[in-house]
Short mmCIF file of C-alpha atoms in Angstrom, two decimals:
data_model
loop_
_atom_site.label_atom_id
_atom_site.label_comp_id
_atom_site.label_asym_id
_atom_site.label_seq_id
_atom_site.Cartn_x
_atom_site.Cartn_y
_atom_site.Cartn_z
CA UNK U 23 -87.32 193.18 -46.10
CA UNK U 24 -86.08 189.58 -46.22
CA UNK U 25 -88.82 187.07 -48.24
CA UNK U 26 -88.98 183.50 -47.64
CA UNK U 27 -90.79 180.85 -48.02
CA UNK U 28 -94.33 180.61 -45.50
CA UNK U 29 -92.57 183.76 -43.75
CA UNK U 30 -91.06 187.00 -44.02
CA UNK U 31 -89.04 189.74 -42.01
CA UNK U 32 -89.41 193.68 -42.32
CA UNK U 33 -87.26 196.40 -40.52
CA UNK U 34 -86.84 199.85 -40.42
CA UNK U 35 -85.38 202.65 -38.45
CA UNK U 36 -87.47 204.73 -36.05
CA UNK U 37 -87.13 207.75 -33.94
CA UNK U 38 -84.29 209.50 -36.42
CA UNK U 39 -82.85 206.38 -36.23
CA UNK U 40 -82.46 205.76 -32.32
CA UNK U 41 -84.63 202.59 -33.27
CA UNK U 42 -84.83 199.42 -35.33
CA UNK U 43 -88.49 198.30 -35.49
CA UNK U 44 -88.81 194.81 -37.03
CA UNK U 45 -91.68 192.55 -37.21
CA UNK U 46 -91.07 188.76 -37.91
CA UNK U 47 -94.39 187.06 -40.18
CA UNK U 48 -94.19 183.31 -39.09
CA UNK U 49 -96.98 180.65 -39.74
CA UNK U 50 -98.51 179.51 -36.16
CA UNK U 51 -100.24 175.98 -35.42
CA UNK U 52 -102.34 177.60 -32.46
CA UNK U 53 -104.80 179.54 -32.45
CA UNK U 54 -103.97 182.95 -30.69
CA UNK U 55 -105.84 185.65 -29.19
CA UNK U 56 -106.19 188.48 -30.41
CA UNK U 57 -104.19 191.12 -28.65
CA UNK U 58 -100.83 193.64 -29.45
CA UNK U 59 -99.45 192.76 -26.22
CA UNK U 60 -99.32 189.06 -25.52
CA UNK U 61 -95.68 187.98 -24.82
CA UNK U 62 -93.71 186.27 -27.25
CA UNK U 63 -90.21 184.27 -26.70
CA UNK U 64 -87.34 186.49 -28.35
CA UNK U 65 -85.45 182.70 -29.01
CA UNK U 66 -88.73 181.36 -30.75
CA UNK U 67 -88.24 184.31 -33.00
CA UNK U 68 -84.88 184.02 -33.34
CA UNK U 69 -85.00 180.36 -33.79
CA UNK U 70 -87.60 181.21 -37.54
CA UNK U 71 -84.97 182.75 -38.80
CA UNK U 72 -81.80 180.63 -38.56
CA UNK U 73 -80.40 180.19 -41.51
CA UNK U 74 -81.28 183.65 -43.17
CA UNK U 75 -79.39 186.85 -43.55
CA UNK U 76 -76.95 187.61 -40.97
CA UNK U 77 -77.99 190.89 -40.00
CA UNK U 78 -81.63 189.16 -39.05
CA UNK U 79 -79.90 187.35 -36.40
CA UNK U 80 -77.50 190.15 -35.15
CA UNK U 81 -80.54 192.55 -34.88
CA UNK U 82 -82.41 189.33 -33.60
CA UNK U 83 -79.28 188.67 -30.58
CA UNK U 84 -80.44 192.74 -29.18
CA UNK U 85 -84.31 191.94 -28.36
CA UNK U 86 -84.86 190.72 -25.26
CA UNK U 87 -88.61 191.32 -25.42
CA UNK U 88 -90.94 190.70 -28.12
CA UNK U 89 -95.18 190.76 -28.56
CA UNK U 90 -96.71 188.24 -30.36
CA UNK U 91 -100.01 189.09 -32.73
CA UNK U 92 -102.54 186.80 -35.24
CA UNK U 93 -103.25 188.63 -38.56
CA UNK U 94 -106.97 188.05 -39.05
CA UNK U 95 -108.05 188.67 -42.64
CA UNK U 96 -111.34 189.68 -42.20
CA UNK U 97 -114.00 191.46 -45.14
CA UNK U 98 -115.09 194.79 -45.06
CA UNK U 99 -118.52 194.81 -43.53
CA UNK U 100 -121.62 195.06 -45.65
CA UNK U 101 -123.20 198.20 -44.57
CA UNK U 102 -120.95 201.11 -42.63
CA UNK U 103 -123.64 203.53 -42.75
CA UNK U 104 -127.27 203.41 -41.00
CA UNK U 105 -129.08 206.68 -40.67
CA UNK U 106 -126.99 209.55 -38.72
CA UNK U 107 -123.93 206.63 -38.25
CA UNK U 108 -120.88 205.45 -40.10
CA UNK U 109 -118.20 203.60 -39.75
CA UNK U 110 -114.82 204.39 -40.69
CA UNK U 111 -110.99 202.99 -40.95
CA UNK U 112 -110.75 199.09 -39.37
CA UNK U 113 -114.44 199.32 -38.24
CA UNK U 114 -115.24 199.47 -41.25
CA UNK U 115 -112.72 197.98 -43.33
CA UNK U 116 -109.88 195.74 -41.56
CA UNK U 117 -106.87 195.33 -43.49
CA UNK U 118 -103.97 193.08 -43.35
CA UNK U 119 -99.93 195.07 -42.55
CA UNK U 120 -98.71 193.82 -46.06
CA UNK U 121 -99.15 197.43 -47.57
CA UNK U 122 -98.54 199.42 -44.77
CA UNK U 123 -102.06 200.91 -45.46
CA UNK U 124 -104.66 200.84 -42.43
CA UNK U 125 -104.10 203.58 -40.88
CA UNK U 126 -103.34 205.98 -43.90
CA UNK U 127 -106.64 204.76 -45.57
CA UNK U 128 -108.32 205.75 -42.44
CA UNK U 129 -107.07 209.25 -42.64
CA UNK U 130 -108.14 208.88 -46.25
CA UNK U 131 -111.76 207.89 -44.79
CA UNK U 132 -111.52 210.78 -42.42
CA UNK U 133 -111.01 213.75 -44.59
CA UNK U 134 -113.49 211.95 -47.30
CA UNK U 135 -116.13 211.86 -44.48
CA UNK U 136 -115.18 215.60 -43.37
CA UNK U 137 -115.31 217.06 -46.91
CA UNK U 138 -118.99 215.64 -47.52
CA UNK U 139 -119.58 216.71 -44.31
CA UNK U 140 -118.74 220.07 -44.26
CA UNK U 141 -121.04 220.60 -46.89
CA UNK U 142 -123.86 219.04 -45.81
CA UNK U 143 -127.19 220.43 -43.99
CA UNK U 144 -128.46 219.25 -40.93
CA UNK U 145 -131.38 217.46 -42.99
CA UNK U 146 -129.22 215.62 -45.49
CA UNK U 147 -126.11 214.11 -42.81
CA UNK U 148 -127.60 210.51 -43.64
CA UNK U 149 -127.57 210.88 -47.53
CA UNK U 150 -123.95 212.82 -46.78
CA UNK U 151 -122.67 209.53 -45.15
CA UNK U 152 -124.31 207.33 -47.75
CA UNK U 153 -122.28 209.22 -50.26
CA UNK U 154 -118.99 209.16 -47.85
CA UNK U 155 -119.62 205.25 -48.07
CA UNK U 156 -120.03 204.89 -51.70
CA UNK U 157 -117.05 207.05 -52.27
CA UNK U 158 -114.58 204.98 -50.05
CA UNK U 159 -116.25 201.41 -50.75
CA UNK U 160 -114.40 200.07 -54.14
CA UNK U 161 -111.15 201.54 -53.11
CA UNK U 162 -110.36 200.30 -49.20
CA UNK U 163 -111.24 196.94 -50.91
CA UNK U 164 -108.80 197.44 -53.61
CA UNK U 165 -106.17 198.23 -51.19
CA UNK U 166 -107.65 195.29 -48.88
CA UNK U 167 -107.30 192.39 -51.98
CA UNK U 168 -103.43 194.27 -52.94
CA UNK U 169 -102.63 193.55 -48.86
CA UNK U 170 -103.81 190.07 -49.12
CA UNK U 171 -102.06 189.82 -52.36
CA UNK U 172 -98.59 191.62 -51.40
CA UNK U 173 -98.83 189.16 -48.14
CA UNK U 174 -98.64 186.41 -50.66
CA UNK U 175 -95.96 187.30 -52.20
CA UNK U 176 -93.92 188.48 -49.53
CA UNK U 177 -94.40 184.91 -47.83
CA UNK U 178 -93.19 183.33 -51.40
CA UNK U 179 -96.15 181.21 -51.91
CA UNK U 180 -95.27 180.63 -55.52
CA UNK U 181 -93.86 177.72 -57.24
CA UNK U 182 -91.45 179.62 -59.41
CA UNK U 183 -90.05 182.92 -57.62
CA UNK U 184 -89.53 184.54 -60.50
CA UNK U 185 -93.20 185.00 -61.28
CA UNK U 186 -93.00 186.31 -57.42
CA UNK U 187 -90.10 188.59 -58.35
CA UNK U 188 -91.90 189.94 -61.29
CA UNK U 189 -95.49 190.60 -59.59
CA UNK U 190 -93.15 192.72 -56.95
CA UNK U 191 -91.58 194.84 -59.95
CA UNK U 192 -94.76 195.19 -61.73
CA UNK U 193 -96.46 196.13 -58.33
CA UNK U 194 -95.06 199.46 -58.26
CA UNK U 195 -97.40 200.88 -60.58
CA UNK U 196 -100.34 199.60 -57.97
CA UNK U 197 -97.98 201.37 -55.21
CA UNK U 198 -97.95 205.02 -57.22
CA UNK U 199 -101.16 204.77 -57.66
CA UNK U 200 -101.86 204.39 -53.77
CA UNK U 201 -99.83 206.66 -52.38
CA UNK U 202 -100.46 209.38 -54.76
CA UNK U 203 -104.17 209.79 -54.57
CA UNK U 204 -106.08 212.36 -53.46
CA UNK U 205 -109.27 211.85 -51.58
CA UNK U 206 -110.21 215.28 -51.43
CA UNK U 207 -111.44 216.23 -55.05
CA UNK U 208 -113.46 213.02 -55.13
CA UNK U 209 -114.96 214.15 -52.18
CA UNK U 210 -115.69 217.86 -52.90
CA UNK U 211 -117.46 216.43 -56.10
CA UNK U 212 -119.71 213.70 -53.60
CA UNK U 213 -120.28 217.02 -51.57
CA UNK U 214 -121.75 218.58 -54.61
CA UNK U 215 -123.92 215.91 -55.62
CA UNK U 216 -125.76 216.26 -52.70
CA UNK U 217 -126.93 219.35 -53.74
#
């Protein structure tokens, strides 16, 4: 990951390494539509990142194709659950790419939902899904706010980089603490209370 200042560059292997996937952040003056497939100019791209590391542009000089998207930082919604329906993952809880975390907290959101679940009766599935929803409500919005906050960073908005550099080291704690939780137990106990 490359970090610089309004924008930032990420890439990674894919498919054992057959693959480079890269995604270039860049500030945009127009407003774009939303979509994951609207073309983009590979020389636009490439043209952002003059000037940086080396290996950006030699990866950049292989693309002959590239998609352009908006981020849209949007707020959980107020209410996921009503009656015998909930929400879950984006629906319920959008999330910006700068933790790498939508999809895995909706996996998170699906076994939490499938653990009250399987424990409830066919007369308590709304208070079951009122429970799912309490359970996953403070922490997809911590992980939402540490996106929003890692985006920051990563796009250097800082006056003195070091305080950057230093919120990055000191954000690993934040990162353990994501990736090593366990939904399930948390769940099993919401199950419970339901009696």
């Amino acid at each position: 990951m490359w970090l610089g200042k309004g924008k930032h560059f990420l890439s990674f292997p894919v498919r054992s390494g057959e693959l480079i996937n890269y995604v270039g952040f860049v500030p945009a003056d127009a407003e774009m539509k939303e979509s994951w497939s609207a073309p983009g100019d590979p020389d636009v791209l490439s043209r952002e990142f003059d000037g940086w590391d080396p290996r950006i542009g030699m990866l950049l000089s292989e693309v002959d194709k590239t998609f352009r998207w908006a981020l849209y930082d949007r707020e959980p919604l107020p209410i996921w659950t009503r009656g015998r329906l909930t929400l879950l993952g984006d629906a319920a809880h959008p999330m910006l790419p700068h933790l790498g975390q939508g999809a895995n907290q909706s996996i998170e959101d699906g076994m939490a939902l499938a653990t009250i679940l399987a424990r409830a009766t066919r007369a308590n599935v709304p208070a079951a899904l009122l429970a799912y929803e309490r359970l996953r409500r403070e922490r997809v919005a911590a992980v939402q706010r540490g996106a929003r906050e890692n985006g920051m960073r990563y796009d250097s908005s800082y006056a003195d980089l070091g305080v950057r550099d230093a919120e990055i080291s000191a954000h690993a704690a934040f990162r353990r603490r994501l990736y090593d939780h366990d939904v399930v137990p948390e769940a099993q106990a919401a199950a419970i209370s339901l009696g």
